Amino acid sequence: MSEIQLAGFEGRPVRINTGLFINNQFQPATGDAQLEVENPTTGARLASVSAAQREDVDKAVAAAQAAFKGSWRAVSPAGRGRLLNKLADLIERDADDLASLEALDAGIVFGDSKALNIPQSTETLRYFAGWADKLSGKLLSIPQGYAFTRREPLGVCAAVVPWNAPLMITIWKLAPAIAAGNTIIIKTPELSPLYAQKLAALVVEAGFPAGVINILCGLGQVAGQALAEHHGVKKIAFTGSGPVGREIMKAAASSNLKKVTLELGGKGASIVFPDADLDNALFWTATGITANNGQVCAAGSRIYVHAKIYDAFLLAFAERLAGSAPGDPLASGTTKGPVICARQREKIQAYIQYAKEAGIRQVAGDSTVPADGHFVANAAFADVPDDARIMREEIFGPVASIAKFQTEAEVIEKANATEYGLSAAVFTNDVNRAQRVSEALESGQVTVNCWGLLHANTPFGGVKQSGFGRDMGEEALEGWLTTKTVKYFTLPTADGK
Ligand code: NAD
């Protein structure tokens, strides 16, 4: 554990502490366990950070329990809102540092992090800050009396976060958890933990009492598993892959039946009808598969295009995919960074290779990307059969699978023929069609004439095997609260009068 300095945007120094953050203090992990963090742009080692062990998880839970019973109780609901707003102000102030860190260890383009991930995080903090003093129950009448409900915090909660948009997804959990009055332990992704080492310093500066927000980097199977199994943790919110989501549910079931919410993978469909504004549809469908190199749970990785415009669409789509500027995500002018690690690059390339070997028509790809680091060229395949692996499985890379359709009924059936149900996009100028199709799609979110837009006040989450529970929007609060019913029975007067 130590203070280190990294070179951020335009070479400006970014300082972080690499320790575990428990009780508002940075501290070494048990046995001084560390894990190495790599820069995906170069493949070189970037930093070592403390790696939480089971004993460290116990310490963090004890700190969060003490805060929940003590200092945190003394903070009023409006006070919780003020702290969240203050944290938003500090994130805005240090946006360059946070975006630099996301570029350095997650390969996210600096400008994208600053223009999208960071404002999304601060909007979410401010949205839930507003909710902190508005969590009211209901008054209900019952025979001979009345009842009311109280919406109460759950206690010590945990969040396990993936590497693809780490700050934003952390805030999706932290903001409603804190607004609801819980204390929290965040298990950051081992591949991109540096943003949170900076966030921890801002938590102290914002004035949160010790133990309210604890941040641990560590391996999923060690620190993440320990949180999922912990009897002191009352809720775990997870964003990540389906197999790990299932492990978390099992651990919750076999420990204390803690509340679980899961935000899992996706295989989003983008549907382009012939009456759509073609330029707009091209912009959003290309963005839907190239944003963050397709390492987006809501990625529009299946694109269904009506037969009437199919050929024109393919040509223009391929041009757009070829137009990216790959390079160092910290450099201005770069529009495409590396993918997260060598394993992810190999996984994506294996899907591309599979498609080529299966004889699926490639319409984009093979453009030049830097040889160092973990870069993958954008790729698109056309006439992809329904049962092809690239049409069914989540690739989490910049690989689009495109197919032609003739009728609305046919495309709805194709779009719904997946185990996932996170996000889908419809492109049409016909309001009736937009209404019919968005109603028929089995998806937690449907966007019309755009793709993937996130707003703090609109719920986001999946159906089917994309999970359950919601981030953002009023609905997210349900995941961090429990309802207590209090009943009053009115006694008659003692003398019966
Ligand atoms: P992952 O499941 O491998 O890891 C996610 C987190 O879980 C990491 O912090 C990891 O350390 C931890 N983890 C791993 N094993 C664990 C265990 N046994 N117990 C507890 N925690 C454990 O996922 P990833 O590769 O980091 O992220 C990519 C996946 O995340 C994709 O499937 C993507 O679709 C999904 N994702 C979903 C959303 C959403 O909102 N639905 C958003 C982003 C990413």
Coordinates of C-alpha atoms and ligand atoms in Angstrom, one line a residue:
M1 CA 0.0 0.0 0.0
S2 CA 1.3 3.4 -0.9
E3 CA 0.7 6.7 -2.6
I4 CA 1.5 6.5 -6.3
Q5 CA 1.5 9.1 -9.1
L6 CA 0.4 8.3 -12.7
A7 CA 0.6 10.4 -15.8
G8 CA -2.9 11.3 -16.8
F9 CA -4.5 13.4 -19.6
E10 CA -1.8 15.7 -21.2
G11 CA 0.7 14.2 -18.8
R12 CA -0.9 15.7 -15.7
P13 CA -0.1 13.9 -12.5
V14 CA -2.9 11.8 -10.9
R15 CA -2.2 10.7 -7.3
I16 CA -3.9 7.7 -5.7
N17 CA -3.5 5.6 -2.7
T18 CA -3.4 1.9 -3.5
G19 CA -4.6 0.5 -0.2
L20 CA -8.0 -0.9 0.8
F21 CA -10.4 1.7 2.0
I22 CA -12.1 0.8 5.3
N23 CA -13.4 3.1 7.9
N24 CA -12.2 6.2 5.9
Q25 CA -8.6 4.9 6.0
F26 CA -6.4 3.4 3.4
Q27 CA -4.8 0.2 4.8
P28 CA -2.8 -2.8 3.6
A29 CA -4.5 -6.1 2.9
T30 CA -3.9 -9.1 5.1
G31 CA -0.5 -10.5 4.4
D32 CA 0.0 -7.4 2.3
A33 CA -1.7 -9.2 -0.6
Q34 CA -1.5 -7.2 -3.9
L35 CA -2.7 -7.5 -7.4
E36 CA -1.1 -6.1 -10.5
V37 CA -3.0 -3.8 -12.7
E38 CA -2.1 -3.5 -16.4
N39 CA -2.4 -0.8 -19.0
P40 CA -4.4 -2.4 -21.8
T41 CA -3.0 0.2 -24.3
T42 CA 0.5 -1.1 -23.9
G43 CA 0.2 -4.4 -22.1
A44 CA 2.7 -3.0 -19.5
R45 CA 2.2 -3.1 -15.7
L46 CA 0.6 0.1 -14.4
A47 CA 0.3 -0.3 -10.6
S48 CA -0.1 -2.8 -7.8
V49 CA -3.1 -2.4 -5.5
S50 CA -4.0 -4.1 -2.2
A51 CA -6.1 -7.2 -2.8
A52 CA -8.8 -7.8 -0.1
Q53 CA -8.7 -11.2 1.6
R54 CA -11.6 -12.8 3.6
E55 CA -10.3 -11.2 6.8
D56 CA -10.4 -7.8 5.2
V57 CA -13.9 -8.3 4.1
D58 CA -14.8 -9.1 7.7
K59 CA -13.1 -5.9 8.8
A60 CA -15.0 -3.9 6.2
V61 CA -18.3 -5.5 7.3
A62 CA -17.6 -4.7 10.9
A63 CA -16.8 -1.1 10.0
A64 CA -20.0 -0.8 8.0
Q65 CA -22.1 -2.4 10.8
A66 CA -20.7 0.0 13.4
A67 CA -21.4 3.0 11.2
F68 CA -24.9 1.8 10.4
K69 CA -25.7 1.5 14.1
G70 CA -23.8 4.6 15.1
S71 CA -22.6 7.7 13.3
W72 CA -24.8 7.1 10.1
R73 CA -28.0 7.1 12.2
A74 CA -27.2 10.6 13.4
V75 CA -27.1 11.9 9.9
S76 CA -30.6 13.1 8.8
P77 CA -32.1 12.1 5.4
A78 CA -31.5 15.6 4.1
G79 CA -27.9 15.3 5.4
R80 CA -27.5 12.1 3.3
G81 CA -28.6 14.1 0.3
R82 CA -26.1 16.9 1.0
L83 CA -23.3 14.3 1.2
L84 CA -24.2 12.8 -2.1
N85 CA -24.4 16.2 -3.7
K86 CA -21.0 17.1 -2.3
L87 CA -19.5 13.9 -3.7
A88 CA -21.0 14.8 -7.1
D89 CA -19.3 18.3 -6.9
L90 CA -15.9 16.7 -6.1
I91 CA -16.3 14.1 -9.0
E92 CA -16.9 17.1 -11.3
R93 CA -14.0 19.0 -9.9
D94 CA -11.7 16.0 -10.4
A95 CA -13.2 14.7 -13.7
D96 CA -9.9 14.9 -15.5
D97 CA -8.2 12.6 -12.9
L98 CA -11.1 10.1 -12.9
A99 CA -11.3 10.0 -16.7
S100 CA -7.5 9.6 -16.9
L101 CA -7.7 6.6 -14.6
E102 CA -10.5 5.0 -16.6
A103 CA -8.4 5.5 -19.7
L104 CA -5.3 4.1 -18.1
D105 CA -6.6 0.8 -16.7
A106 CA -9.9 0.2 -18.5
G107 CA -8.9 1.6 -22.0
I108 CA -11.9 3.9 -22.0
V109 CA -11.4 6.9 -24.3
F110 CA -10.7 9.9 -22.1
G111 CA -13.2 12.1 -23.9
D112 CA -16.0 9.4 -23.6
S113 CA -15.4 9.0 -19.9
K114 CA -15.5 12.7 -19.4
A115 CA -18.5 13.4 -21.6
L116 CA -20.6 10.3 -20.8
N117 CA -19.5 8.2 -17.8
I118 CA -18.7 11.1 -15.4
P119 CA -21.7 13.3 -16.1
Q120 CA -23.9 10.1 -15.9
S121 CA -22.3 9.4 -12.4
T122 CA -22.9 12.9 -11.1
E123 CA -26.4 13.1 -12.4
T124 CA -27.2 9.8 -10.7
L125 CA -25.7 11.1 -7.4
R126 CA -27.8 14.2 -7.6
Y127 CA -30.9 12.4 -8.6
F128 CA -30.7 10.1 -5.6
A129 CA -29.6 12.9 -3.3
G130 CA -33.0 14.4 -4.0
W131 CA -34.7 11.2 -3.0
A132 CA -33.0 10.9 0.4
D133 CA -35.6 12.9 2.3
K134 CA -38.6 11.8 0.3
L135 CA -38.8 8.1 1.1
S136 CA -42.2 8.0 2.6
G137 CA -44.6 5.1 3.4
K138 CA -48.3 4.8 3.1
L139 CA -51.2 5.3 5.5
L140 CA -53.7 2.4 5.2
S141 CA -57.0 1.9 6.9
I142 CA -57.8 -1.5 8.5
P143 CA -60.9 -2.6 10.5
Q144 CA -61.0 -0.8 13.8
G145 CA -57.8 1.1 13.2
Y146 CA -55.2 2.1 10.7
A147 CA -51.7 1.0 9.6
F148 CA -48.8 2.8 8.1
T149 CA -45.7 1.6 6.3
R150 CA -42.1 2.7 6.9
R151 CA -39.5 2.3 4.2
E152 CA -36.3 1.4 6.1
P153 CA -32.7 0.7 5.0
L154 CA -31.5 -2.9 5.0
G155 CA -28.2 -2.3 6.8
V156 CA -24.8 -3.3 5.5
C157 CA -25.0 -3.7 1.7
A158 CA -22.4 -4.8 -0.9
A159 CA -21.9 -4.0 -4.6
V160 CA -19.8 -6.0 -6.9
V161 CA -18.8 -4.1 -10.0
P162 CA -17.4 -5.0 -13.5
W163 CA -14.6 -3.4 -15.4
N164 CA -16.3 -1.9 -18.4
A165 CA -17.8 1.3 -17.0
P166 CA -16.6 1.0 -13.5
L167 CA -17.2 4.5 -12.0
M168 CA -20.7 4.8 -13.5
I169 CA -21.8 1.4 -12.4
T170 CA -20.3 1.9 -8.9
I171 CA -22.4 5.1 -8.6
W172 CA -25.5 3.3 -9.8
K173 CA -25.3 1.2 -6.6
L174 CA -23.7 3.7 -4.2
A175 CA -26.1 6.6 -4.8
P176 CA -29.5 4.8 -4.1
A177 CA -27.9 2.6 -1.3
I178 CA -26.7 5.7 0.6
A179 CA -29.9 7.8 -0.1
A180 CA -31.9 4.9 1.4
G181 CA -29.7 5.1 4.6
N182 CA -27.6 1.9 4.2
T183 CA -23.9 1.6 4.6
I184 CA -22.0 -0.1 1.7
I185 CA -18.9 -2.1 0.7
I186 CA -17.9 -1.8 -2.9
K187 CA -15.9 -4.6 -4.5
T188 CA -14.1 -3.0 -7.4
P189 CA -13.1 -4.9 -10.6
E190 CA -9.6 -6.4 -10.4
L191 CA -8.9 -5.3 -14.0
S192 CA -9.8 -1.7 -13.6
P193 CA -9.8 -0.6 -9.9
L194 CA -7.9 2.7 -10.0
Y195 CA -10.9 5.0 -10.4
A196 CA -12.2 3.8 -7.0
Q197 CA -8.9 4.4 -5.3
K198 CA -9.4 8.1 -6.3
L199 CA -13.1 7.9 -5.4
A200 CA -12.3 6.8 -1.9
A201 CA -10.3 10.0 -1.3
L202 CA -13.3 12.0 -2.5
V203 CA -15.6 10.1 -0.1
V204 CA -13.4 11.4 2.8
E205 CA -13.3 14.9 1.5
A206 CA -17.1 15.0 1.0
G207 CA -17.4 14.3 4.7
F208 CA -19.0 10.9 4.9
P209 CA -18.7 9.4 8.4
A210 CA -16.1 6.6 8.7
G211 CA -17.4 3.1 7.7
V212 CA -20.4 4.4 5.6
I213 CA -18.7 3.7 2.2
N214 CA -15.9 1.1 2.1
I215 CA -14.0 0.2 -1.1
L216 CA -12.1 -3.0 -1.6
C217 CA -10.3 -4.2 -4.6
G218 CA -9.8 -7.9 -4.7
L219 CA -10.3 -11.0 -6.7
G220 CA -13.9 -12.0 -7.4
Q221 CA -13.5 -15.5 -6.1
V222 CA -12.0 -14.2 -2.9
A223 CA -13.4 -10.8 -1.9
G224 CA -16.5 -11.0 -4.1
Q225 CA -17.4 -14.5 -2.9
A226 CA -16.7 -13.5 0.7
L227 CA -19.2 -10.7 0.5
A228 CA -21.8 -12.9 -1.2
E229 CA -21.5 -15.5 1.6
H230 CA -21.2 -13.0 4.5
H231 CA -23.9 -13.2 7.2
G232 CA -23.4 -9.5 8.0
V233 CA -24.3 -8.4 4.5
K234 CA -28.0 -7.9 4.0
K235 CA -28.0 -7.1 0.3
I236 CA -25.7 -7.7 -2.7
A237 CA -26.0 -5.8 -5.9
F238 CA -24.1 -7.3 -8.8
T239 CA -23.3 -6.2 -12.3
G240 CA -21.4 -8.7 -14.4
S241 CA -21.6 -12.0 -16.2
G242 CA -24.4 -14.6 -16.0
P243 CA -22.2 -17.4 -14.5
V244 CA -20.9 -15.2 -11.7
G245 CA -24.5 -13.8 -11.1
R246 CA -25.6 -17.4 -10.5
E247 CA -22.7 -18.0 -8.0
I248 CA -23.8 -15.0 -6.1
M249 CA -27.4 -16.2 -5.9
K250 CA -26.2 -19.6 -4.6
A251 CA -24.0 -17.9 -2.0
A252 CA -26.8 -15.7 -0.9
A253 CA -29.2 -18.7 -0.7
S254 CA -26.8 -20.8 1.3
S255 CA -25.8 -18.1 3.8
N256 CA -28.3 -15.6 5.1
L257 CA -30.8 -15.2 2.2
K258 CA -29.5 -11.7 1.6
K259 CA -31.4 -9.7 -1.0
V260 CA -29.9 -10.0 -4.4
T261 CA -30.2 -7.8 -7.5
L262 CA -28.4 -8.9 -10.8
E263 CA -27.5 -6.8 -13.8
L264 CA -26.2 -9.4 -16.3
G265 CA -25.3 -9.7 -19.9
G266 CA -27.2 -8.9 -23.0
K267 CA -27.5 -9.5 -26.8
G268 CA -29.4 -6.4 -27.7
A269 CA -31.3 -6.2 -31.0
S270 CA -31.4 -3.0 -33.1
I271 CA -34.2 -3.1 -35.6
V272 CA -34.2 -0.8 -38.6
F273 CA -37.5 -0.4 -40.5
P274 CA -37.5 0.9 -44.1
D275 CA -39.2 4.2 -43.1
A276 CA -36.5 5.1 -40.6
D277 CA -34.2 8.1 -41.0
L278 CA -31.3 6.1 -42.4
D279 CA -28.5 8.4 -41.3
N280 CA -29.8 8.5 -37.7
A281 CA -30.2 4.7 -37.7
L282 CA -26.7 4.3 -39.0
F283 CA -25.2 6.6 -36.4
W284 CA -26.9 4.8 -33.5
T285 CA -26.5 1.3 -34.7
A286 CA -22.8 1.8 -35.3
T287 CA -22.5 3.6 -32.0
G288 CA -24.4 0.7 -30.4
I289 CA -21.7 -1.8 -31.3
T290 CA -18.5 0.3 -31.3
A291 CA -19.0 2.4 -28.1
N292 CA -16.4 1.2 -25.6
N293 CA -15.4 -1.4 -28.2
G294 CA -18.8 -3.2 -27.7
Q295 CA -17.8 -3.9 -24.1
V296 CA -21.3 -2.7 -23.1
C297 CA -24.0 -4.9 -21.6
A298 CA -26.6 -3.1 -23.7
A299 CA -24.6 -3.3 -26.9
G300 CA -26.8 -3.5 -30.0
S301 CA -24.9 -6.6 -31.2
R302 CA -27.7 -8.0 -33.4
I303 CA -28.9 -5.7 -36.1
Y304 CA -32.0 -6.6 -38.1
V305 CA -32.5 -4.5 -41.2
H306 CA -35.5 -4.5 -43.5
A307 CA -34.9 -6.1 -46.9
K308 CA -35.8 -2.9 -48.8
I309 CA -32.9 -1.0 -47.3
Y310 CA -30.6 -3.9 -46.5
D311 CA -27.9 -3.5 -49.1
A312 CA -27.6 0.3 -48.8
F313 CA -27.5 -0.1 -45.0
L314 CA -24.6 -2.7 -45.2
L315 CA -22.5 -0.4 -47.3
A316 CA -22.9 2.7 -45.2
F317 CA -22.6 0.7 -41.9
A318 CA -19.3 -0.8 -43.0
E319 CA -17.9 2.6 -43.9
R320 CA -18.8 3.9 -40.4
L321 CA -17.1 1.0 -38.7
A322 CA -13.9 1.6 -40.7
G323 CA -13.9 5.3 -39.7
S324 CA -12.8 4.9 -36.1
A325 CA -9.4 6.3 -34.9
P326 CA -7.8 3.6 -32.7
G327 CA -5.0 4.6 -30.4
D328 CA -4.0 5.7 -26.9
P329 CA -7.3 6.5 -25.1
L330 CA -5.5 9.4 -23.3
A331 CA -4.6 11.1 -26.6
S332 CA -6.9 13.6 -28.1
G333 CA -8.3 12.5 -31.5
T334 CA -8.5 8.8 -30.4
T335 CA -12.1 7.4 -30.8
K336 CA -11.3 3.7 -30.1
G337 CA -9.1 2.4 -27.3
P338 CA -8.0 -1.2 -26.6
V339 CA -10.2 -3.9 -25.1
I340 CA -9.6 -4.6 -21.5
C341 CA -7.0 -7.5 -21.6
A342 CA -5.4 -10.1 -23.7
R343 CA -8.0 -12.7 -22.7
Q344 CA -10.8 -10.5 -23.8
R345 CA -9.0 -9.7 -27.1
E346 CA -8.5 -13.4 -27.7
K347 CA -12.1 -14.2 -26.9
I348 CA -13.4 -11.6 -29.4
Q349 CA -10.9 -12.7 -32.1
A350 CA -12.0 -16.3 -31.6
Y351 CA -15.7 -15.3 -32.4
I352 CA -14.5 -13.4 -35.5
Q353 CA -12.4 -16.5 -36.6
Y354 CA -15.4 -18.8 -35.9
A355 CA -17.6 -16.6 -38.2
K356 CA -15.1 -16.6 -40.9
E357 CA -14.6 -20.4 -40.8
A358 CA -18.4 -20.8 -40.8
G359 CA -18.4 -18.9 -44.1
I360 CA -20.5 -16.0 -42.7
R361 CA -20.1 -13.0 -45.0
Q362 CA -17.9 -10.3 -43.4
V363 CA -18.7 -6.8 -44.5
A364 CA -16.4 -4.9 -42.1
G365 CA -13.2 -5.6 -40.2
D366 CA -9.6 -6.2 -40.8
S367 CA -8.8 -2.5 -40.6
T368 CA -5.5 -1.6 -39.0
V369 CA -5.2 -1.3 -35.2
P370 CA -2.1 -0.8 -33.2
A371 CA -0.1 -4.0 -32.8
D372 CA 0.9 -3.3 -29.2
G373 CA -1.7 -3.6 -26.4
H374 CA -5.0 -5.2 -26.7
F375 CA -6.7 -3.7 -29.8
V376 CA -9.4 -5.4 -31.9
A377 CA -10.6 -4.0 -35.2
N378 CA -14.4 -3.3 -35.5
A379 CA -16.1 -6.1 -37.4
A380 CA -19.5 -6.8 -39.0
F381 CA -21.0 -9.9 -40.5
A382 CA -24.1 -10.0 -42.8
D383 CA -26.8 -12.6 -43.4
V384 CA -26.0 -14.1 -40.1
P385 CA -28.1 -17.2 -39.5
D386 CA -30.3 -17.2 -36.4
D387 CA -28.5 -20.2 -34.9
A388 CA -24.9 -18.9 -35.4
R389 CA -22.9 -18.4 -32.2
I390 CA -22.2 -14.8 -33.1
M391 CA -26.0 -14.2 -33.2
R392 CA -26.7 -16.0 -29.9
E393 CA -23.8 -15.4 -27.6
E394 CA -22.6 -12.2 -25.9
I395 CA -19.2 -11.4 -27.4
F396 CA -18.6 -8.2 -25.4
G397 CA -16.6 -6.8 -28.3
P398 CA -17.0 -4.6 -31.5
V399 CA -18.6 -7.4 -33.6
A400 CA -22.0 -6.7 -35.2
S401 CA -24.2 -9.6 -36.5
I402 CA -26.6 -8.3 -39.2
A403 CA -29.6 -10.1 -40.7
K404 CA -32.4 -9.2 -43.1
F405 CA -36.1 -9.3 -42.3
Q406 CA -39.3 -8.8 -44.2
T407 CA -42.2 -8.4 -41.7
E408 CA -42.7 -6.8 -38.3
A409 CA -44.0 -10.1 -36.9
E410 CA -40.9 -11.9 -38.2
V411 CA -38.4 -9.5 -36.7
I412 CA -40.2 -9.4 -33.3
E413 CA -39.9 -13.2 -33.1
K414 CA -36.2 -13.0 -34.1
A415 CA -35.4 -10.3 -31.6
N416 CA -37.1 -12.2 -28.8
A417 CA -35.4 -15.5 -29.6
T418 CA -32.6 -15.0 -27.0
E419 CA -32.1 -15.9 -23.4
Y420 CA -31.2 -12.2 -22.7
G421 CA -33.5 -9.2 -22.3
L422 CA -31.6 -6.1 -21.4
S423 CA -31.9 -3.4 -24.1
A424 CA -33.3 -3.1 -27.6
A425 CA -33.6 -0.3 -30.2
V426 CA -36.2 0.4 -32.8
F427 CA -35.7 2.7 -35.8
T428 CA -38.9 3.9 -37.5
N429 CA -40.8 7.1 -38.2
D430 CA -44.1 5.3 -37.7
V431 CA -45.3 6.0 -34.2
N432 CA -47.8 3.1 -34.2
R433 CA -45.1 0.7 -35.3
A434 CA -42.8 2.0 -32.6
Q435 CA -45.5 1.5 -30.0
R436 CA -46.4 -2.0 -31.2
V437 CA -42.8 -3.2 -31.4
S438 CA -41.6 -1.7 -28.1
E439 CA -44.5 -3.4 -26.4
A440 CA -43.8 -6.8 -28.0
L441 CA -40.0 -6.8 -27.3
E442 CA -39.0 -8.8 -24.2
S443 CA -36.5 -6.3 -22.9
G444 CA -36.0 -4.2 -19.8
Q445 CA -35.4 -1.1 -22.0
V446 CA -36.4 -0.2 -25.5
T447 CA -35.1 2.9 -27.2
V448 CA -36.8 4.4 -30.3
N449 CA -34.7 6.2 -32.9
C450 CA -31.6 6.1 -30.6
W451 CA -29.6 3.6 -28.8
G452 CA -28.4 3.0 -25.2
L453 CA -29.1 6.5 -23.8
L454 CA -29.0 6.4 -20.0
H455 CA -30.7 8.9 -17.7
A456 CA -30.6 9.0 -13.9
N457 CA -34.4 9.1 -13.6
T458 CA -35.1 6.2 -16.0
P459 CA -34.8 2.6 -14.6
F460 CA -32.3 0.3 -16.3
G461 CA -32.1 -3.4 -15.9
G462 CA -33.0 -6.7 -17.5
V463 CA -35.7 -9.4 -17.9
K464 CA -35.1 -13.1 -18.7
Q465 CA -31.5 -14.1 -18.1
S466 CA -30.3 -10.4 -18.1
G467 CA -31.2 -10.4 -14.5
F468 CA -33.6 -8.6 -12.1
G469 CA -33.7 -5.4 -10.1
R470 CA -33.1 -2.0 -11.5
D471 CA -30.3 0.6 -11.5
M472 CA -31.4 4.3 -11.6
G473 CA -34.9 5.7 -11.5
E474 CA -37.2 5.5 -8.6
E475 CA -37.4 1.7 -9.0
A476 CA -33.8 1.3 -8.0
L477 CA -34.6 2.4 -4.5
E478 CA -36.7 -0.7 -4.0
G479 CA -33.5 -2.8 -4.1
W480 CA -32.1 -0.9 -1.1
L481 CA -35.1 -0.7 1.2
T482 CA -37.4 -2.9 3.1
T483 CA -41.0 -2.1 4.1
K484 CA -42.1 -2.3 7.7
T485 CA -45.9 -2.3 8.5
V486 CA -47.0 -0.7 11.8
K487 CA -50.7 -1.4 12.8
Y488 CA -52.8 0.5 15.3
F489 CA -55.8 -1.1 16.8
T490 CA -58.3 1.3 18.3
L491 CA -59.7 0.1 21.6
P492 CA -63.2 1.1 22.7
T493 CA -63.7 3.4 25.7
A494 CA -63.4 1.5 28.9
D495 CA -67.1 2.1 29.9
G496 CA -68.4 1.2 26.4
K497 CA -69.7 4.8 25.8
Ligands
NAD1 P1 -17.5 -10.9 -14.3 O1 -18.8 -11.5 -13.9 O2 -16.4 -11.7 -14.6 O3 -17.0 -10.0 -13.0 C1 -17.8 -9.0 -12.5 C2 -17.4 -8.7 -11.0 O4 -17.7 -9.9 -10.3 C3 -15.9 -8.5 -10.9 O5 -15.8 -7.5 -9.9 C4 -15.4 -9.8 -10.4 O6 -14.2 -9.7 -9.6 C5 -16.5 -10.3 -9.6 N1 -16.6 -11.8 -9.3 C6 -16.0 -12.7 -10.1 N2 -16.3 -14.0 -9.5 C7 -17.0 -13.7 -8.4 C8 -17.6 -14.6 -7.4 N3 -17.4 -15.9 -7.5 N4 -18.3 -14.0 -6.4 C9 -18.4 -12.7 -6.4 N5 -17.9 -11.8 -7.3 C10 -17.2 -12.3 -8.3 O7 -17.9 -9.9 -15.4 P2 -16.9 -8.9 -16.2 O8 -16.2 -9.7 -17.1 O9 -16.2 -8.0 -15.2 O10 -18.0 -8.0 -16.9 C11 -18.5 -8.3 -18.1 C12 -19.9 -8.8 -17.9 O11 -20.7 -7.9 -17.2 C13 -20.7 -9.0 -19.2 O12 -21.4 -10.2 -19.2 C14 -21.6 -7.8 -19.3 O13 -22.8 -8.0 -20.1 C15 -22.0 -7.6 -17.9 N6 -22.4 -6.3 -17.6 C16 -23.7 -6.1 -17.3 C17 -24.2 -4.8 -17.1 C18 -25.7 -4.5 -16.8 O14 -26.0 -3.4 -16.4 N7 -26.6 -5.4 -17.1 C19 -23.3 -3.7 -17.2 C20 -22.0 -3.9 -17.4 C21 -21.6 -5.2 -17.6

